[in-house]
């Protein structure tokens, strides 16, 4: 029992009749499991739900890291933080809308389908808002990478300075584009079907069938602004970014200095880095890592949405093709694949960031160490994990002897115990100190709102 947002459900108002004393079921109440229900059950309900479940876990972890580490709030990862929470909602909606719906067809369960109809309208509205807002945020983040890769100094400074306003605008545009979906559907309960599987049915509301709203907003505005525009804008920006990265590796310093605006921006950024004691090479590496991340995220988005773009184009050309009995099986398969690919794109978001951003990868595993390793052995070793992933020990007397000493840094209710080797009567800085120094420097790199050009 699938719901297609673009096609109207036609209700046949035939009433029960008596034939030879036997009551026949009205045509509106007749139900037959859709073709390919077995295949759809294993592909969507089993495999798709598994992917969606792990996507929820991954993106919750990703969102937690971005929210609790304030140095991510003022750089490009702010977009990834918002995309992560929208990915959580998209994955939840996939299970609630797609998997549960197909499960009801597979089991022919009146209880499951009744529950599904209860939350379907608000859930499909919210999932579409999350999906489109996420698309717009990816466009915004890619535009910033485009400005950086093409050395557009003024546009880059504007995009970095107004990240929060740009993100808010992208989300509001998603709400405006998909929010009215809540009023476009209505659940009906034909009295002829009381007690049957088809007791609850859905159709377009009078609001959605208004000729101006349906033609201008639902068909043209939505298809162009929310499907075609993000897709082709991202194709264009991604191609330009990749070409710029390839070309920029051959540029000399003199060639870069020929652009006055870019040189001024670089001078300002280098002064900031000198004042903050940030290594310029680290800053450039961070910028390149962010650009690689966005290129990979965009490629994943394009792959996951290409089927949706094709289906939308076919629907605009001739909407009857998708509802034709000859193509119904393949149309249903394409819709299932499109939804599954979208969920898989959400699932791959965290692996992409871990692969493309070494600094974030170190930070991520520090937090994993804090959550699991330290906490698992906290009772036995009396260790307390701190926010940097270190394991803290309760106050103990400082001890010396042998070839090492234990250095204690006092906190409010605990101290950090660091083992420092002694060489020729002097204390040699431990690897922990070096790691902490690298962590502080990396945090300074993350926290600055501006980045050097590639």
GROMACS .gro file of C-alpha atoms in nm:
model
  454
    1UNK     CA    1   0.000   0.000   0.000
    2UNK     CA    2   0.232   0.272  -0.124
    3UNK     CA    3   0.182   0.645  -0.112
    4UNK     CA    4   0.310   0.843  -0.408
    5UNK     CA    5   0.323   1.214  -0.341
    6UNK     CA    6   0.268   1.303  -0.702
    7UNK     CA    7  -0.036   1.097  -0.793
    8UNK     CA    8  -0.391   1.132  -0.670
    9UNK     CA    9  -0.569   0.835  -0.516
   10UNK     CA   10  -0.894   0.771  -0.699
   11UNK     CA   11  -1.172   0.644  -0.472
   12UNK     CA   12  -1.431   0.420  -0.636
   13UNK     CA   13  -1.759   0.459  -0.453
   14UNK     CA   14  -1.923   0.125  -0.515
   15UNK     CA   15  -2.143  -0.014  -0.240
   16UNK     CA   16  -2.186  -0.375  -0.125
   17UNK     CA   17  -2.439  -0.570  -0.327
   18UNK     CA   18  -2.621  -0.898  -0.279
   19UNK     CA   19  -2.570  -1.172  -0.538
   20UNK     CA   20  -2.756  -1.497  -0.469
   21UNK     CA   21  -2.784  -1.400  -0.104
   22UNK     CA   22  -2.406  -1.346  -0.066
   23UNK     CA   23  -2.270  -1.002   0.024
   24UNK     CA   24  -1.987  -0.895  -0.210
   25UNK     CA   25  -1.700  -0.672  -0.104
   26UNK     CA   26  -1.702  -0.323  -0.254
   27UNK     CA   27  -1.430  -0.259  -0.509
   28UNK     CA   28  -1.290   0.019  -0.295
   29UNK     CA   29  -1.224  -0.234  -0.017
   30UNK     CA   30  -1.060  -0.500  -0.230
   31UNK     CA   31  -0.696  -0.562  -0.140
   32UNK     CA   32  -0.431  -0.763  -0.318
   33UNK     CA   33  -0.062  -0.760  -0.211
   34UNK     CA   34   0.145  -0.555  -0.459
   35UNK     CA   35   0.367  -0.734  -0.707
   36UNK     CA   36   0.715  -0.804  -0.571
   37UNK     CA   37   0.617  -0.786  -0.203
   38UNK     CA   38   0.862  -1.066  -0.115
   39UNK     CA   39   1.151  -0.889  -0.286
   40UNK     CA   40   1.058  -0.554  -0.132
   41UNK     CA   41   1.038  -0.708   0.214
   42UNK     CA   42   1.396  -0.833   0.204
   43UNK     CA   43   1.537  -0.528   0.027
   44UNK     CA   44   1.357  -0.255   0.224
   45UNK     CA   45   1.230  -0.396   0.553
   46UNK     CA   46   1.532  -0.617   0.627
   47UNK     CA   47   1.836  -0.471   0.450
   48UNK     CA   48   1.717  -0.110   0.435
   49UNK     CA   49   1.612  -0.102   0.799
   50UNK     CA   50   1.951  -0.240   0.905
   51UNK     CA   51   2.130   0.035   0.712
   52UNK     CA   52   1.893   0.296   0.856
   53UNK     CA   53   1.948   0.172   1.212
   54UNK     CA   54   2.327   0.201   1.188
   55UNK     CA   55   2.286   0.537   1.014
   56UNK     CA   56   2.088   0.663   1.315
   57UNK     CA   57   2.363   0.552   1.555
   58UNK     CA   58   2.645   0.697   1.345
   59UNK     CA   59   2.483   1.033   1.290
   60UNK     CA   60   2.382   1.067   1.655
   61UNK     CA   61   2.748   1.015   1.748
   62UNK     CA   62   2.855   1.264   1.481
   63UNK     CA   63   2.602   1.521   1.599
   64UNK     CA   64   2.708   1.474   1.962
   65UNK     CA   65   3.074   1.537   1.878
   66UNK     CA   66   2.996   1.850   1.679
   67UNK     CA   67   2.760   1.989   1.944
   68UNK     CA   68   2.978   1.924   2.248
   69UNK     CA   69   3.304   2.044   2.087
   70UNK     CA   70   3.256   2.418   2.050
   71UNK     CA   71   3.547   2.462   1.811
   72UNK     CA   72   3.330   2.297   1.544
   73UNK     CA   73   3.060   2.563   1.576
   74UNK     CA   74   3.262   2.832   1.396
   75UNK     CA   75   3.393   2.641   1.095
   76UNK     CA   76   3.263   2.443   0.799
   77UNK     CA   77   3.170   2.150   1.025
   78UNK     CA   78   2.872   2.353   1.142
   79UNK     CA   79   2.702   2.246   0.818
   80UNK     CA   80   2.796   1.883   0.881
   81UNK     CA   81   2.650   1.909   1.233
   82UNK     CA   82   2.312   2.017   1.095
   83UNK     CA   83   2.325   1.761   0.815
   84UNK     CA   84   2.395   1.489   1.073
   85UNK     CA   85   2.080   1.558   1.276
   86UNK     CA   86   1.870   1.573   0.957
   87UNK     CA   87   2.022   1.239   0.853
   88UNK     CA   88   1.896   1.093   1.181
   89UNK     CA   89   1.541   1.205   1.102
   90UNK     CA   90   1.566   1.076   0.744
   91UNK     CA   91   1.679   0.733   0.864
   92UNK     CA   92   1.404   0.715   1.126
   93UNK     CA   93   1.147   0.812   0.864
   94UNK     CA   94   1.277   0.541   0.628
   95UNK     CA   95   1.200   0.274   0.887
   96UNK     CA   96   0.868   0.428   0.991
   97UNK     CA   97   0.736   0.497   0.641
   98UNK     CA   98   0.895   0.249   0.400
   99UNK     CA   99   0.981  -0.053   0.613
  100UNK     CA  100   0.664  -0.059   0.823
  101UNK     CA  101   0.444  -0.005   0.517
  102UNK     CA  102   0.598  -0.298   0.331
  103UNK     CA  103   0.588  -0.510   0.647
  104UNK     CA  104   0.212  -0.453   0.666
  105UNK     CA  105   0.178  -0.573   0.306
  106UNK     CA  106   0.399  -0.874   0.373
  107UNK     CA  107   0.207  -0.981   0.685
  108UNK     CA  108  -0.130  -0.838   0.573
  109UNK     CA  109  -0.168  -0.697   0.922
  110UNK     CA  110  -0.456  -0.459   0.998
  111UNK     CA  111  -0.291  -0.352   1.324
  112UNK     CA  112   0.037  -0.248   1.161
  113UNK     CA  113  -0.131  -0.059   0.877
  114UNK     CA  114  -0.363   0.120   1.123
  115UNK     CA  115  -0.062   0.237   1.325
  116UNK     CA  116   0.112   0.342   1.002
  117UNK     CA  117  -0.183   0.558   0.894
  118UNK     CA  118  -0.189   0.721   1.238
  119UNK     CA  119   0.155   0.883   1.199
  120UNK     CA  120   0.202   0.877   0.822
  121UNK     CA  121   0.108   1.238   0.736
  122UNK     CA  122   0.322   1.420   0.997
  123UNK     CA  123   0.608   1.174   0.947
  124UNK     CA  124   0.620   1.211   0.568
  125UNK     CA  125   0.605   1.590   0.604
  126UNK     CA  126   0.891   1.602   0.852
  127UNK     CA  127   1.102   1.356   0.653
  128UNK     CA  128   1.068   1.563   0.336
  129UNK     CA  129   1.160   1.880   0.526
  130UNK     CA  130   1.471   1.706   0.661
  131UNK     CA  131   1.561   1.566   0.319
  132UNK     CA  132   1.531   1.897   0.134
  133UNK     CA  133   1.693   2.103   0.412
  134UNK     CA  134   1.986   1.860   0.409
  135UNK     CA  135   2.018   1.905   0.031
  136UNK     CA  136   2.023   2.285   0.065
  137UNK     CA  137   2.283   2.266   0.345
  138UNK     CA  138   2.506   2.049   0.125
  139UNK     CA  139   2.476   2.313  -0.149
  140UNK     CA  140   2.573   2.588   0.099
  141UNK     CA  141   2.873   2.395   0.231
  142UNK     CA  142   2.986   2.312  -0.123
  143UNK     CA  143   2.957   2.678  -0.225
  144UNK     CA  144   3.198   2.772   0.055
  145UNK     CA  145   3.443   2.506  -0.065
  146UNK     CA  146   3.397   2.642  -0.418
  147UNK     CA  147   3.493   2.993  -0.303
  148UNK     CA  148   3.801   2.853  -0.132
  149UNK     CA  149   3.910   2.636  -0.425
  150UNK     CA  150   3.866   2.915  -0.681
  151UNK     CA  151   4.036   3.180  -0.463
  152UNK     CA  152   3.725   3.399  -0.446
  153UNK     CA  153   3.843   3.609  -0.153
  154UNK     CA  154   3.543   3.837  -0.105
  155UNK     CA  155   3.285   3.563  -0.151
  156UNK     CA  156   3.483   3.336   0.082
  157UNK     CA  157   3.493   3.594   0.361
  158UNK     CA  158   3.121   3.662   0.317
  159UNK     CA  159   3.033   3.291   0.321
  160UNK     CA  160   3.246   3.224   0.630
  161UNK     CA  161   3.120   3.529   0.817
  162UNK     CA  162   2.753   3.446   0.753
  163UNK     CA  163   2.753   3.068   0.797
  164UNK     CA  164   2.479   3.067   1.059
  165UNK     CA  165   2.248   3.296   0.861
  166UNK     CA  166   2.303   3.093   0.545
  167UNK     CA  167   2.225   2.769   0.730
  168UNK     CA  168   1.909   2.916   0.883
  169UNK     CA  169   1.795   3.035   0.539
  170UNK     CA  170   1.855   2.686   0.391
  171UNK     CA  171   1.646   2.523   0.665
  172UNK     CA  172   1.365   2.779   0.634
  173UNK     CA  173   1.360   2.726   0.257
  174UNK     CA  174   1.321   2.353   0.321
  175UNK     CA  175   1.033   2.417   0.562
  176UNK     CA  176   0.864   2.649   0.310
  177UNK     CA  177   0.906   2.400   0.025
  178UNK     CA  178   0.784   2.086   0.205
  179UNK     CA  179   0.593   2.207   0.511
  180UNK     CA  180   0.259   2.239   0.324
  181UNK     CA  181   0.267   1.863   0.260
  182UNK     CA  182   0.097   1.823   0.596
  183UNK     CA  183  -0.221   1.975   0.447
  184UNK     CA  184  -0.204   1.789   0.114
  185UNK     CA  185  -0.321   1.448   0.236
  186UNK     CA  186  -0.618   1.323   0.429
  187UNK     CA  187  -0.701   0.981   0.568
  188UNK     CA  188  -1.050   0.854   0.489
  189UNK     CA  189  -1.241   0.557   0.631
  190UNK     CA  190  -1.509   0.433   0.387
  191UNK     CA  191  -1.794   0.276   0.581
  192UNK     CA  192  -1.806  -0.011   0.331
  193UNK     CA  193  -1.457  -0.120   0.440
  194UNK     CA  194  -1.508  -0.122   0.815
  195UNK     CA  195  -1.317  -0.411   0.972
  196UNK     CA  196  -1.119  -0.487   0.653
  197UNK     CA  197  -0.752  -0.432   0.566
  198UNK     CA  198  -0.849  -0.131   0.350
  199UNK     CA  199  -1.042   0.032   0.633
  200UNK     CA  200  -0.801   0.329   0.624
  201UNK     CA  201  -0.719   0.493   0.293
  202UNK     CA  202  -0.541   0.809   0.187
  203UNK     CA  203  -0.616   1.064  -0.080
  204UNK     CA  204  -0.518   1.416  -0.180
  205UNK     CA  205  -0.704   1.689   0.006
  206UNK     CA  206  -0.903   1.968  -0.154
  207UNK     CA  207  -0.616   2.202  -0.068
  208UNK     CA  208  -0.372   1.997  -0.278
  209UNK     CA  209  -0.604   1.968  -0.577
  210UNK     CA  210  -0.642   2.344  -0.614
  211UNK     CA  211  -0.534   2.404  -0.973
  212UNK     CA  212  -0.298   2.694  -0.896
  213UNK     CA  213  -0.136   2.532  -0.594
  214UNK     CA  214  -0.108   2.194  -0.762
  215UNK     CA  215   0.033   2.325  -1.090
  216UNK     CA  216   0.255   2.612  -0.980
  217UNK     CA  217   0.377   2.502  -0.637
  218UNK     CA  218   0.355   2.122  -0.619
  219UNK     CA  219   0.460   2.040  -0.972
  220UNK     CA  220   0.683   2.321  -1.100
  221UNK     CA  221   0.827   2.491  -0.792
  222UNK     CA  222   0.898   2.174  -0.594
  223UNK     CA  223   1.040   1.973  -0.880
  224UNK     CA  224   1.264   2.255  -1.002
  225UNK     CA  225   1.378   2.407  -0.671
  226UNK     CA  226   1.403   2.098  -0.450
  227UNK     CA  227   1.513   1.831  -0.700
  228UNK     CA  228   1.668   1.966  -1.020
  229UNK     CA  229   1.841   2.279  -0.887
  230UNK     CA  230   2.037   2.120  -0.598
  231UNK     CA  231   2.139   1.826  -0.816
  232UNK     CA  232   2.274   2.023  -1.112
  233UNK     CA  233   2.423   2.303  -0.897
  234UNK     CA  234   2.619   2.041  -0.705
  235UNK     CA  235   2.731   1.873  -1.028
  236UNK     CA  236   2.863   2.208  -1.155
  237UNK     CA  237   3.031   2.312  -0.829
  238UNK     CA  238   3.188   1.970  -0.778
  239UNK     CA  239   3.338   1.967  -1.127
  240UNK     CA  240   3.481   2.319  -1.078
  241UNK     CA  241   3.625   2.229  -0.737
  242UNK     CA  242   3.794   1.913  -0.866
  243UNK     CA  243   3.937   2.101  -1.166
  244UNK     CA  244   4.059   2.383  -0.942
  245UNK     CA  245   4.229   2.139  -0.707
  246UNK     CA  246   4.404   1.971  -0.998
  247UNK     CA  247   4.512   2.302  -1.148
  248UNK     CA  248   4.614   2.458  -0.817
  249UNK     CA  249   4.874   2.194  -0.745
  250UNK     CA  250   5.077   2.338  -1.036
  251UNK     CA  251   5.046   2.704  -0.934
  252UNK     CA  252   5.348   2.884  -0.795
  253UNK     CA  253   5.350   3.134  -0.513
  254UNK     CA  254   5.403   3.418  -0.759
  255UNK     CA  255   5.098   3.317  -0.959
  256UNK     CA  256   4.884   3.312  -0.647
  257UNK     CA  257   5.022   3.650  -0.538
  258UNK     CA  258   4.908   3.810  -0.863
  259UNK     CA  259   4.555   3.821  -0.726
  260UNK     CA  260   4.549   4.125  -0.496
  261UNK     CA  261   4.228   4.030  -0.315
  262UNK     CA  262   4.350   3.679  -0.248
  263UNK     CA  263   4.686   3.808  -0.128
  264UNK     CA  264   4.519   4.046   0.117
  265UNK     CA  265   4.300   3.766   0.249
  266UNK     CA  266   4.601   3.538   0.288
  267UNK     CA  267   4.802   3.808   0.469
  268UNK     CA  268   4.518   3.865   0.714
  269UNK     CA  269   4.480   3.492   0.778
  270UNK     CA  270   4.855   3.443   0.827
  271UNK     CA  271   4.867   3.728   1.078
  272UNK     CA  272   4.584   3.563   1.267
  273UNK     CA  273   4.766   3.231   1.260
  274UNK     CA  274   5.092   3.387   1.383
  275UNK     CA  275   4.906   3.561   1.664
  276UNK     CA  276   4.737   3.233   1.761
  277UNK     CA  277   5.057   3.029   1.706
  278UNK     CA  278   4.892   2.810   1.445
  279UNK     CA  279   5.105   2.629   1.191
  280UNK     CA  280   5.012   2.749   0.837
  281UNK     CA  281   5.082   2.402   0.699
  282UNK     CA  282   4.827   2.255   0.940
  283UNK     CA  283   4.574   2.516   0.833
  284UNK     CA  284   4.623   2.434   0.464
  285UNK     CA  285   4.599   2.062   0.535
  286UNK     CA  286   4.275   2.121   0.728
  287UNK     CA  287   4.130   2.322   0.439
  288UNK     CA  288   4.223   2.054   0.187
  289UNK     CA  289   4.071   1.786   0.410
  290UNK     CA  290   3.747   1.982   0.433
  291UNK     CA  291   3.735   2.020   0.056
  292UNK     CA  292   3.795   1.648   0.001
  293UNK     CA  293   3.516   1.577   0.250
  294UNK     CA  294   3.265   1.791   0.064
  295UNK     CA  295   3.364   1.647  -0.275
  296UNK     CA  296   3.301   1.295  -0.140
  297UNK     CA  297   2.974   1.396   0.031
  298UNK     CA  298   2.849   1.560  -0.289
  299UNK     CA  299   2.941   1.257  -0.501
  300UNK     CA  300   2.749   1.037  -0.258
  301UNK     CA  301   2.451   1.275  -0.278
  302UNK     CA  302   2.454   1.276  -0.659
  303UNK     CA  303   2.463   0.896  -0.679
  304UNK     CA  304   2.179   0.861  -0.430
  305UNK     CA  305   1.958   1.116  -0.607
  306UNK     CA  306   2.012   1.034  -0.973
  307UNK     CA  307   1.717   0.790  -0.978
  308UNK     CA  308   1.493   1.051  -0.816
  309UNK     CA  309   1.592   1.307  -1.079
  310UNK     CA  310   1.516   1.061  -1.361
  311UNK     CA  311   1.177   0.969  -1.212
  312UNK     CA  312   1.087   1.336  -1.171
  313UNK     CA  313   1.183   1.407  -1.531
  314UNK     CA  314   0.971   1.116  -1.655
  315UNK     CA  315   0.678   1.233  -1.442
  316UNK     CA  316   0.697   1.586  -1.582
  317UNK     CA  317   0.714   1.448  -1.935
  318UNK     CA  318   0.422   1.206  -1.893
  319UNK     CA  319   0.290   1.124  -1.547
  320UNK     CA  320   0.087   0.829  -1.681
  321UNK     CA  321   0.404   0.629  -1.750
  322UNK     CA  322   0.469   0.572  -1.380
  323UNK     CA  323   0.112   0.456  -1.317
  324UNK     CA  324   0.090   0.236  -1.628
  325UNK     CA  325   0.037  -0.129  -1.537
  326UNK     CA  326   0.317  -0.233  -1.774
  327UNK     CA  327   0.576  -0.026  -1.587
  328UNK     CA  328   0.435  -0.038  -1.234
  329UNK     CA  329   0.680  -0.307  -1.116
  330UNK     CA  330   0.985  -0.121  -1.246
  331UNK     CA  331   0.856   0.212  -1.117
  332UNK     CA  332   0.811   0.060  -0.771
  333UNK     CA  333   1.160  -0.091  -0.786
  334UNK     CA  334   1.308   0.247  -0.885
  335UNK     CA  335   1.131   0.421  -0.596
  336UNK     CA  336   1.257   0.158  -0.351
  337UNK     CA  337   1.614   0.192  -0.482
  338UNK     CA  338   1.596   0.572  -0.463
  339UNK     CA  339   1.487   0.562  -0.099
  340UNK     CA  340   1.747   0.299  -0.012
  341UNK     CA  341   2.028   0.497  -0.177
  342UNK     CA  342   1.926   0.809   0.015
  343UNK     CA  343   1.949   0.617   0.343
  344UNK     CA  344   2.285   0.470   0.242
  345UNK     CA  345   2.413   0.822   0.172
  346UNK     CA  346   2.324   0.910   0.532
  347UNK     CA  347   2.501   0.593   0.649
  348UNK     CA  348   2.825   0.679   0.467
  349UNK     CA  349   2.846   1.035   0.602
  350UNK     CA  350   3.056   0.944   0.910
  351UNK     CA  351   3.297   0.709   0.725
  352UNK     CA  352   3.359   0.982   0.466
  353UNK     CA  353   3.447   1.238   0.734
  354UNK     CA  354   3.673   0.992   0.918
  355UNK     CA  355   3.859   0.903   0.598
  356UNK     CA  356   3.896   1.259   0.464
  357UNK     CA  357   3.967   1.454   0.786
  358UNK     CA  358   4.267   1.322   0.984
  359UNK     CA  359   4.225   1.583   1.260
  360UNK     CA  360   3.863   1.484   1.317
  361UNK     CA  361   3.958   1.116   1.303
  362UNK     CA  362   4.201   1.163   1.594
  363UNK     CA  363   3.938   1.354   1.788
  364UNK     CA  364   3.676   1.087   1.715
  365UNK     CA  365   3.891   0.802   1.847
  366UNK     CA  366   3.980   1.004   2.155
  367UNK     CA  367   3.609   1.025   2.230
  368UNK     CA  368   3.561   0.654   2.157
  369UNK     CA  369   3.841   0.589   2.405
  370UNK     CA  370   3.661   0.809   2.657
  371UNK     CA  371   3.323   0.640   2.609
  372UNK     CA  372   3.423   0.276   2.595
  373UNK     CA  373   3.778   0.197   2.702
  374UNK     CA  374   3.793   0.430   3.002
  375UNK     CA  375   3.437   0.361   3.115
  376UNK     CA  376   3.467  -0.017   3.084
  377UNK     CA  377   3.767  -0.025   3.319
  378UNK     CA  378   3.664   0.271   3.536
  379UNK     CA  379   3.548   0.058   3.830
  380UNK     CA  380   3.848  -0.170   3.836
  381UNK     CA  381   4.112   0.100   3.783
  382UNK     CA  382   3.920   0.387   3.946
  383UNK     CA  383   3.963   0.599   3.634
  384UNK     CA  384   3.746   0.890   3.530
  385UNK     CA  385   3.729   0.978   3.156
  386UNK     CA  386   3.761   1.348   3.083
  387UNK     CA  387   3.639   1.539   2.779
  388UNK     CA  388   3.968   1.495   2.591
  389UNK     CA  389   3.954   1.116   2.608
  390UNK     CA  390   4.218   1.086   2.882
  391UNK     CA  391   4.169   0.859   3.181
  392UNK     CA  392   4.194   1.049   3.508
  393UNK     CA  393   4.300   0.895   3.839
  394UNK     CA  394   4.186   1.004   4.187
  395UNK     CA  395   4.437   1.208   4.390
  396UNK     CA  396   4.737   1.002   4.494
  397UNK     CA  397   5.067   1.103   4.653
  398UNK     CA  398   5.337   1.199   4.407
  399UNK     CA  399   5.603   0.931   4.386
  400UNK     CA  400   5.955   0.924   4.249
  401UNK     CA  401   6.220   0.664   4.204
  402UNK     CA  402   6.377   0.456   3.935
  403UNK     CA  403   6.385   0.610   3.594
  404UNK     CA  404   6.050   0.792   3.598
  405UNK     CA  405   5.825   1.011   3.810
  406UNK     CA  406   5.450   1.066   3.816
  407UNK     CA  407   5.357   1.426   3.739
  408UNK     CA  408   5.020   1.542   3.874
  409UNK     CA  409   4.810   1.832   3.739
  410UNK     CA  410   4.547   1.923   3.995
  411UNK     CA  411   4.184   1.972   3.903
  412UNK     CA  412   3.877   2.047   4.108
  413UNK     CA  413   3.822   1.690   4.221
  414UNK     CA  414   4.083   1.491   4.036
  415UNK     CA  415   4.432   1.509   3.891
  416UNK     CA  416   4.580   1.395   3.561
  417UNK     CA  417   4.858   1.145   3.623
  418UNK     CA  418   5.133   1.161   3.363
  419UNK     CA  419   5.437   0.935   3.364
  420UNK     CA  420   5.750   1.132   3.273
  421UNK     CA  421   6.079   0.947   3.210
  422UNK     CA  422   6.399   1.082   3.369
  423UNK     CA  423   6.709   1.109   3.152
  424UNK     CA  424   7.042   1.214   3.313
  425UNK     CA  425   6.871   1.368   3.610
  426UNK     CA  426   6.621   1.569   3.406
  427UNK     CA  427   6.261   1.504   3.324
  428UNK     CA  428   6.196   1.418   2.961
  429UNK     CA  429   5.857   1.523   2.819
  430UNK     CA  430   5.638   1.220   2.774
  431UNK     CA  431   5.446   1.121   2.463
  432UNK     CA  432   5.128   1.230   2.647
  433UNK     CA  433   5.259   1.589   2.664
  434UNK     CA  434   5.341   1.583   2.293
  435UNK     CA  435   4.995   1.447   2.210
  436UNK     CA  436   4.833   1.716   2.426
  437UNK     CA  437   5.036   1.985   2.249
  438UNK     CA  438   4.923   1.849   1.911
  439UNK     CA  439   4.564   1.835   2.036
  440UNK     CA  440   4.575   2.200   2.151
  441UNK     CA  441   4.723   2.308   1.820
  442UNK     CA  442   4.464   2.108   1.626
  443UNK     CA  443   4.186   2.261   1.836
  444UNK     CA  444   4.320   2.608   1.752
  445UNK     CA  445   4.316   2.518   1.384
  446UNK     CA  446   3.953   2.397   1.407
  447UNK     CA  447   3.831   2.696   1.606
  448UNK     CA  448   3.932   2.972   1.366
  449UNK     CA  449   3.652   3.076   1.135
  450UNK     CA  450   3.877   3.156   0.838
  451UNK     CA  451   4.095   2.921   0.641
  452UNK     CA  452   4.391   2.961   0.412
  453UNK     CA  453   4.345   2.908   0.043
  454UNK     CA  454   4.442   2.572  -0.100
   0.00000   0.00000   0.00000
